[in-house]
JSON list of C-alpha atoms and ligand atoms in Angstrom, two decimals:
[
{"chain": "A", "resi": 1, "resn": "UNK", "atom": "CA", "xyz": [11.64, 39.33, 144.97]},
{"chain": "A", "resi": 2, "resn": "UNK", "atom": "CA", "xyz": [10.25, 35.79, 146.09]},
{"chain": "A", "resi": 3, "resn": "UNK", "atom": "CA", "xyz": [10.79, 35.63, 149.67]},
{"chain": "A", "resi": 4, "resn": "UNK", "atom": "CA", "xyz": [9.77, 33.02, 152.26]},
{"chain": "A", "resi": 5, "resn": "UNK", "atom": "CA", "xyz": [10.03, 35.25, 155.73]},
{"chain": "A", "resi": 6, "resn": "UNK", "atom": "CA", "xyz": [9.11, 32.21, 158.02]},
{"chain": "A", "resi": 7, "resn": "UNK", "atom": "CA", "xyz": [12.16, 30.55, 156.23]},
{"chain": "A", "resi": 8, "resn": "UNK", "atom": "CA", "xyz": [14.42, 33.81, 156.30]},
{"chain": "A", "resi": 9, "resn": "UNK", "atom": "CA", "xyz": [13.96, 34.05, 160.25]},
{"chain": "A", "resi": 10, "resn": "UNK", "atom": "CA", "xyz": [14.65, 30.86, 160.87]},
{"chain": "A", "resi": 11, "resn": "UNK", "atom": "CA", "xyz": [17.72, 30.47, 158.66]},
{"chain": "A", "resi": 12, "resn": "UNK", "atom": "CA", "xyz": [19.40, 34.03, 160.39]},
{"chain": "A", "resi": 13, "resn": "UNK", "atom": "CA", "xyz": [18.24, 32.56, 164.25]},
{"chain": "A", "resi": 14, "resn": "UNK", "atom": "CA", "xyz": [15.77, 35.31, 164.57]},
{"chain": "A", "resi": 15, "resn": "UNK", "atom": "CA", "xyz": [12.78, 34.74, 166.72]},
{"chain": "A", "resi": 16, "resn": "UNK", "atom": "CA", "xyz": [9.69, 34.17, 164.63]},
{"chain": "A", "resi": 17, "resn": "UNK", "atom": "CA", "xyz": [7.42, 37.43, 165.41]},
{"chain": "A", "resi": 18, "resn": "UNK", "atom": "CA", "xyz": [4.27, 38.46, 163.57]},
{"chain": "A", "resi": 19, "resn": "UNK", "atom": "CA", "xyz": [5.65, 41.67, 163.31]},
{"chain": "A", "resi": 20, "resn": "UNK", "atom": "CA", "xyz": [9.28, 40.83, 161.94]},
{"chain": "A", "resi": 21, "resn": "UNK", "atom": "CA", "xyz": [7.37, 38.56, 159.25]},
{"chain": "A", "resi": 22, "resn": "UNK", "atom": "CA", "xyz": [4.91, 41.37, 157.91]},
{"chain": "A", "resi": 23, "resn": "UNK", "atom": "CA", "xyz": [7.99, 44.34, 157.92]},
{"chain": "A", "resi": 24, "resn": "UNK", "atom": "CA", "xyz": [9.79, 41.28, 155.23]},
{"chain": "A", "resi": 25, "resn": "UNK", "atom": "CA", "xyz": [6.44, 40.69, 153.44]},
{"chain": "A", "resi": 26, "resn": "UNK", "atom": "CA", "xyz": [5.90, 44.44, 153.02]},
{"chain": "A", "resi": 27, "resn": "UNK", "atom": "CA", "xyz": [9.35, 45.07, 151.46]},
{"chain": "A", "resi": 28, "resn": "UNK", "atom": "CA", "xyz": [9.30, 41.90, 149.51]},
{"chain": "A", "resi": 29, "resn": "UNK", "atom": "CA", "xyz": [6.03, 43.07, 148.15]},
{"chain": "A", "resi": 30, "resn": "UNK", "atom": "CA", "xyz": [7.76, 45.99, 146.48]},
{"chain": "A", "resi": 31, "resn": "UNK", "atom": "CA", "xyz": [9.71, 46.02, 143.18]},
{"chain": "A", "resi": 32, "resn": "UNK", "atom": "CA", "xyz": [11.53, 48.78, 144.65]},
{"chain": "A", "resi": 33, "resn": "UNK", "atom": "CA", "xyz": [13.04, 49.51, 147.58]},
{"chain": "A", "resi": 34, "resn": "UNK", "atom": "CA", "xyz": [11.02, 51.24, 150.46]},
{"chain": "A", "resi": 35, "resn": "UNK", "atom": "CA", "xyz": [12.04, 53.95, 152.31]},
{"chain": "A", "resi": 36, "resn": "UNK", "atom": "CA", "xyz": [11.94, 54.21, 156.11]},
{"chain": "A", "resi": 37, "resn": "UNK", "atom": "CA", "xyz": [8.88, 57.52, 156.39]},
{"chain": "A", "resi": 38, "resn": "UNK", "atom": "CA", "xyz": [6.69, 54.91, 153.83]},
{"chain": "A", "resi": 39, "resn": "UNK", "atom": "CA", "xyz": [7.03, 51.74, 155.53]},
{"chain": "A", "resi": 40, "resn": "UNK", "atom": "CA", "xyz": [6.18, 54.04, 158.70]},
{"chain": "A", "resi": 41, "resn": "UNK", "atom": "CA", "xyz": [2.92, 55.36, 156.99]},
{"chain": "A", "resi": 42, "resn": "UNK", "atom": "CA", "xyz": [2.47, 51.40, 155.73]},
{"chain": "A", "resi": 43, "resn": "UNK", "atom": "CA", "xyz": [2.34, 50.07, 159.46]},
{"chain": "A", "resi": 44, "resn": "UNK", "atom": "CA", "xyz": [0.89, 53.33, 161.28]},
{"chain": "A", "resi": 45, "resn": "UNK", "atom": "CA", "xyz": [-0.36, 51.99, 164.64]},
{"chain": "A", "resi": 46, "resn": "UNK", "atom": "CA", "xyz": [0.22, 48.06, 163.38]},
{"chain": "A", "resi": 47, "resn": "UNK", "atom": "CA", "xyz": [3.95, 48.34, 164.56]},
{"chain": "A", "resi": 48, "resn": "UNK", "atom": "CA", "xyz": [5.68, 51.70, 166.22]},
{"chain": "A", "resi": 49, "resn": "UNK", "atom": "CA", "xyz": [8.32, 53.60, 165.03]},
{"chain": "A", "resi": 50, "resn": "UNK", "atom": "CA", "xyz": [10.62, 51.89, 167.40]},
{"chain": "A", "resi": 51, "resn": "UNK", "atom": "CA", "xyz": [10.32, 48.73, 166.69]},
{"chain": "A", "resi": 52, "resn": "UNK", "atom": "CA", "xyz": [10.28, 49.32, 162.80]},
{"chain": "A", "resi": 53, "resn": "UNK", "atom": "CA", "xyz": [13.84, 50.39, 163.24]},
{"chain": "A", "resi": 54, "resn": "UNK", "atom": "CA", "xyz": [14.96, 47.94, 165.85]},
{"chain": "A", "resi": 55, "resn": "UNK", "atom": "CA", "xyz": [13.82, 45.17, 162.84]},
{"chain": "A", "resi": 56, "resn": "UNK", "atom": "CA", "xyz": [14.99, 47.28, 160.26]},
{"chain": "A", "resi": 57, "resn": "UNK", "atom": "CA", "xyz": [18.61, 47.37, 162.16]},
{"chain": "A", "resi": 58, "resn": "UNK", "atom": "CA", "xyz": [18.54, 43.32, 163.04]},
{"chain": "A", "resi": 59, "resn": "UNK", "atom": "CA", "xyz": [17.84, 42.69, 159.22]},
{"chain": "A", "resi": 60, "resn": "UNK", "atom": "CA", "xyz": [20.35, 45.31, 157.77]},
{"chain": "A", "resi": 61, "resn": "UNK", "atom": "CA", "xyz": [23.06, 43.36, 160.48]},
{"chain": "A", "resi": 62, "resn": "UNK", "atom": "CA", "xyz": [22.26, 40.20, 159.18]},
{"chain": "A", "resi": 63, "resn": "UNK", "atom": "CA", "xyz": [22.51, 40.33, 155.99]},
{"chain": "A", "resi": 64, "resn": "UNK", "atom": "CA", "xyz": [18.60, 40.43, 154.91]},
{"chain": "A", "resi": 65, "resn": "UNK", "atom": "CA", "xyz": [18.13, 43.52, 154.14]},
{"chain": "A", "resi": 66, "resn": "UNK", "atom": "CA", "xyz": [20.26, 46.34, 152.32]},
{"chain": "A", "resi": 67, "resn": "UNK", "atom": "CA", "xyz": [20.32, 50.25, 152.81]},
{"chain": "A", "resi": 68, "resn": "UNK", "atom": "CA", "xyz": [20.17, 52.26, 150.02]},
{"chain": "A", "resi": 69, "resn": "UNK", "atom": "CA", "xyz": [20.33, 56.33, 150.30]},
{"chain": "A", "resi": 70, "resn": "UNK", "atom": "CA", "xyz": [18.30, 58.68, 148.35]},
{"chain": "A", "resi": 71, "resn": "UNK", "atom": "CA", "xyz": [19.37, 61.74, 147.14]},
{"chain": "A", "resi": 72, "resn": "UNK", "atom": "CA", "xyz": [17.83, 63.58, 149.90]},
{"chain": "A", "resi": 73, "resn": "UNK", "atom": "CA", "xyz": [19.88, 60.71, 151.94]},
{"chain": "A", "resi": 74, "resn": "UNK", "atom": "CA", "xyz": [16.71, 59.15, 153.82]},
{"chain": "A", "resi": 75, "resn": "UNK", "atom": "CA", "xyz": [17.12, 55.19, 154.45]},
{"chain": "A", "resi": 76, "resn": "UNK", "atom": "CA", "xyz": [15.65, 52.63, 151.98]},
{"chain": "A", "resi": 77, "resn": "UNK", "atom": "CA", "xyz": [15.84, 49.49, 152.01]},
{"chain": "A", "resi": 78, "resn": "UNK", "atom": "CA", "xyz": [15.77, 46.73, 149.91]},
{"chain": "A", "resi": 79, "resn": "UNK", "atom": "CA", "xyz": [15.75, 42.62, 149.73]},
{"chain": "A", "resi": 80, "resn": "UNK", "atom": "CA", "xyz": [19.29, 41.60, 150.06]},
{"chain": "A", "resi": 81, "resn": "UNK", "atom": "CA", "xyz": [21.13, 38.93, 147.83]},
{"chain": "A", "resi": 82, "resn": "UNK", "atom": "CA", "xyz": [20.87, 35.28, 148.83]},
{"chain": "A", "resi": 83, "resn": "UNK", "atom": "CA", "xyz": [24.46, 35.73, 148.90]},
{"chain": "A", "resi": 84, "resn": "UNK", "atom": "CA", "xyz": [24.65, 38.26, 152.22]},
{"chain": "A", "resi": 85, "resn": "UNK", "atom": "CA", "xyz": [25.93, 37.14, 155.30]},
{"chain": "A", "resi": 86, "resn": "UNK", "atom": "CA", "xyz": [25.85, 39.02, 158.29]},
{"chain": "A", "resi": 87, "resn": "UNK", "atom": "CA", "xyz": [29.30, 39.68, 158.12]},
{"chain": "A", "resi": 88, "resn": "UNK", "atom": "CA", "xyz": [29.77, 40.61, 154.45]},
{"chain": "A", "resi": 89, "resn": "UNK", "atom": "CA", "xyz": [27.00, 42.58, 152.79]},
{"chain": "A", "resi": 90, "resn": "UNK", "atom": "CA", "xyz": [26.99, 41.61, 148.34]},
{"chain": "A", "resi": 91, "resn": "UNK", "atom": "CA", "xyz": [24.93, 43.95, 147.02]},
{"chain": "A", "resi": 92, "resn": "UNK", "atom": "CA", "xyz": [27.68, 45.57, 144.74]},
{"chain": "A", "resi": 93, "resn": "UNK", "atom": "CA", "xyz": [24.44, 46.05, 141.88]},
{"chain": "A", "resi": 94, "resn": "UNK", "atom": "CA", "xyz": [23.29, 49.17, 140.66]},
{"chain": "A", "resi": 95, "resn": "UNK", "atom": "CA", "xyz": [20.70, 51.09, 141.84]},
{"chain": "A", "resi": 96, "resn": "UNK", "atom": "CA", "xyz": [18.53, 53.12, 139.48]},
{"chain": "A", "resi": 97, "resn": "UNK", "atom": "CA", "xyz": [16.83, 56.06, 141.07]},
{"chain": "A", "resi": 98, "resn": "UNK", "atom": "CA", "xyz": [13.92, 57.39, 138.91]},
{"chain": "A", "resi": 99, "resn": "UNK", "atom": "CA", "xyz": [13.50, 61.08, 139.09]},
{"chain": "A", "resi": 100, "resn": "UNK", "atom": "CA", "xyz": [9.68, 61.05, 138.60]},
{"chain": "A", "resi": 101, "resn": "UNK", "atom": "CA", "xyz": [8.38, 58.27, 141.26]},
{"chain": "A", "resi": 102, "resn": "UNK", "atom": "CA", "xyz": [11.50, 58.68, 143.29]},
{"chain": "A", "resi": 103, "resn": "UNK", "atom": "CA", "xyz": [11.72, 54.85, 143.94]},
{"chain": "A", "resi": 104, "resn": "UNK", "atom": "CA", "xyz": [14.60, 53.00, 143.85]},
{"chain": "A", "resi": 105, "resn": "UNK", "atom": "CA", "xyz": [15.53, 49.91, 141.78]},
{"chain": "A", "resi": 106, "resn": "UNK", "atom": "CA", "xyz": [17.61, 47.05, 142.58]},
{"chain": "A", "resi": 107, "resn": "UNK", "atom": "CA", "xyz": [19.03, 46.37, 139.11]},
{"chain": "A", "resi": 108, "resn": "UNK", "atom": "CA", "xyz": [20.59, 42.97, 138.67]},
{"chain": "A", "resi": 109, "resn": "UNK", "atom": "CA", "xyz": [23.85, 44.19, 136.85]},
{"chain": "A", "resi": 110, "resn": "UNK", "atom": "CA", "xyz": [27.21, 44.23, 139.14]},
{"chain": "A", "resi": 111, "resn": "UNK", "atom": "CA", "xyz": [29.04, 47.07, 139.53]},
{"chain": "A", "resi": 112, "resn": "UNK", "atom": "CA", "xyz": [32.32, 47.12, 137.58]},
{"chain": "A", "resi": 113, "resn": "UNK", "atom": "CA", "xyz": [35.24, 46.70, 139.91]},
{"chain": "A", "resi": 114, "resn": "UNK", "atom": "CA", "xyz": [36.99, 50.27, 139.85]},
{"chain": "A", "resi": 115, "resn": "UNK", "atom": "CA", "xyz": [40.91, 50.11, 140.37]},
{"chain": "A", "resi": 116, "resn": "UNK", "atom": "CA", "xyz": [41.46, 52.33, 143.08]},
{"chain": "A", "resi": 117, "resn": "UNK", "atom": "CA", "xyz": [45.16, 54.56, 143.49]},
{"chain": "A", "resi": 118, "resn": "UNK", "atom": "CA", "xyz": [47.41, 52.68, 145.81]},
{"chain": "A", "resi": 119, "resn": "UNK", "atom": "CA", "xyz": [47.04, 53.19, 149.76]},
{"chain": "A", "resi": 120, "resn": "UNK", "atom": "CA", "xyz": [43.14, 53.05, 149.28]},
{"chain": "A", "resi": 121, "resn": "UNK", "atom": "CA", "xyz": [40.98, 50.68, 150.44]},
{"chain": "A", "resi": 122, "resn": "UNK", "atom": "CA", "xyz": [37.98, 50.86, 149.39]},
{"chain": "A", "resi": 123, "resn": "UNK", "atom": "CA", "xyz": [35.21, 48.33, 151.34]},
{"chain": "A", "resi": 124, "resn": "UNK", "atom": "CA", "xyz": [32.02, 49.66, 149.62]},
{"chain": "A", "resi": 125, "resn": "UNK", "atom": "CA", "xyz": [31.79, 51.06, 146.01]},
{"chain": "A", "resi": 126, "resn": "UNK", "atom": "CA", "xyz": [28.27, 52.44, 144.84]},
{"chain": "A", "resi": 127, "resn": "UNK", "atom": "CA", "xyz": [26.91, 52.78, 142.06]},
{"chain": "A", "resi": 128, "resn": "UNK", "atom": "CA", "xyz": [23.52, 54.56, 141.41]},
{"chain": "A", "resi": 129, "resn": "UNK", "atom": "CA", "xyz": [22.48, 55.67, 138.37]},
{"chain": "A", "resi": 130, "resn": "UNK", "atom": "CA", "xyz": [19.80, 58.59, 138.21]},
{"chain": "A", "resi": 131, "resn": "UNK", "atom": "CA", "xyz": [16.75, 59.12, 135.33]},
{"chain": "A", "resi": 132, "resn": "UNK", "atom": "CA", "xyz": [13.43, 57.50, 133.90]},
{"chain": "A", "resi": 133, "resn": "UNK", "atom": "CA", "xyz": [12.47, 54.22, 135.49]},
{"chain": "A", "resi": 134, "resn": "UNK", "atom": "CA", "xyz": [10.96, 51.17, 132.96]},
{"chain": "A", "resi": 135, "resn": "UNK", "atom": "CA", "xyz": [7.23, 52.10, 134.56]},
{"chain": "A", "resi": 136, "resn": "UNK", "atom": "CA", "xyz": [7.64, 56.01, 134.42]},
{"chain": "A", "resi": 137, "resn": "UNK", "atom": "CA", "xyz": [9.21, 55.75, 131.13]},
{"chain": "A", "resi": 138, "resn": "UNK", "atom": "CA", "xyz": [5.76, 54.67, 128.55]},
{"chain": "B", "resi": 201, "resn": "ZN", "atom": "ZN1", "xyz": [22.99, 42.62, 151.57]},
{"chain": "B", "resi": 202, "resn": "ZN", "atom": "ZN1", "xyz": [9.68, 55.85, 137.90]},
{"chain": "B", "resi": 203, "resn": "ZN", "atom": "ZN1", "xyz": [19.91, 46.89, 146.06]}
]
C-alpha cells in the first residue's frame, strides 16, 4: 500500500521520529502483513525490541496500523484503511492466510455482515480464510 509516513505522523499528532517513519516504511513495503518476530529480525540493533512495540502499540491505537493473528496466534500487522480512526478500527476485510509462505493478505473484499442471535453484540467479526496465496499458487 502507498503510504506517505511523514504525512501519516503528522495527520495522527505523532512526533516525527526516524525510527517511527522506517517501522511504517517497512510494513508499507510489504504486500502482506508482517509479523512482530520478522519486523524484529528486520530492525535487529537499528531499533530494540522495546521500542518496536511501544510504536507498534501507538499505531495499532491510532488507527494506522491493524493486528491480525496467525494461526499460531503471533501479532501481525498490517496498513490500516484510510478510513480508521483511533477510536473505531474498519478493517472488517478478509484476510487470506497462505499455508505455504505463511503470510497474510489484506484482501480488499468486506466481510459480509453476519446477523447475530439477539442479546449479542458483536464489536469485531473476522473473517480469515486459509489456503494457496496468488504468488504460492503458479
Ligand atoms: Zn484499522
Ligand atoms: Zn503464499
Ligand atoms: Zn487487514
Amino acid at each position: 500500500m502507498k503510504i506517505n509516513p511523514a504525512n501519516l505522523l503528522k495527520e495522527h499528532d505523532l512526533k516525527h521520529t526516524k525510527q517511527r517513519v522506517r517501522v511504517l516504511e517497512e510494513i508499507a513495503m510489504d504486500n502482506a502483513a508482517i509479523s512482530q518476530p520478522e519486523l524484529e529480525k528486520r530492525f535487529g540493533n537499528e531499533i530494540d525490541r522495546v521500542t518496536l512495540y511501544r510504536i507498534l502499540n501507538i499505531y495499532e491505537e491510532k488507527g494506522i496500523l491493524h493486528r491480525v493473528l496467525d494461526r499460531n496466534g503471533t501479532a501481525n500487522y498490517a496498513i490500516c484503511s484510510p478510513s480508521c480512526t483511533a477510536e473505531v478500527h474498519h478493517d472488517e476485510h478478509v484476510h487470506f492466510n497462505c499455508t505455504i509462505c505463511q503470510k497474510i493478505y489484506c484482501l480488499n473484499i468486506v466481510v459480509p455482515s453476519v446477523k447475530m442471535p439477539e442479546g449479542y453484540l458483536a464489536s469485531t467479526i473476522n473473517s480469515t480464510a486459509y489456503g494457496i496465496c496468488k504468488s504460492c499458487n503458479k
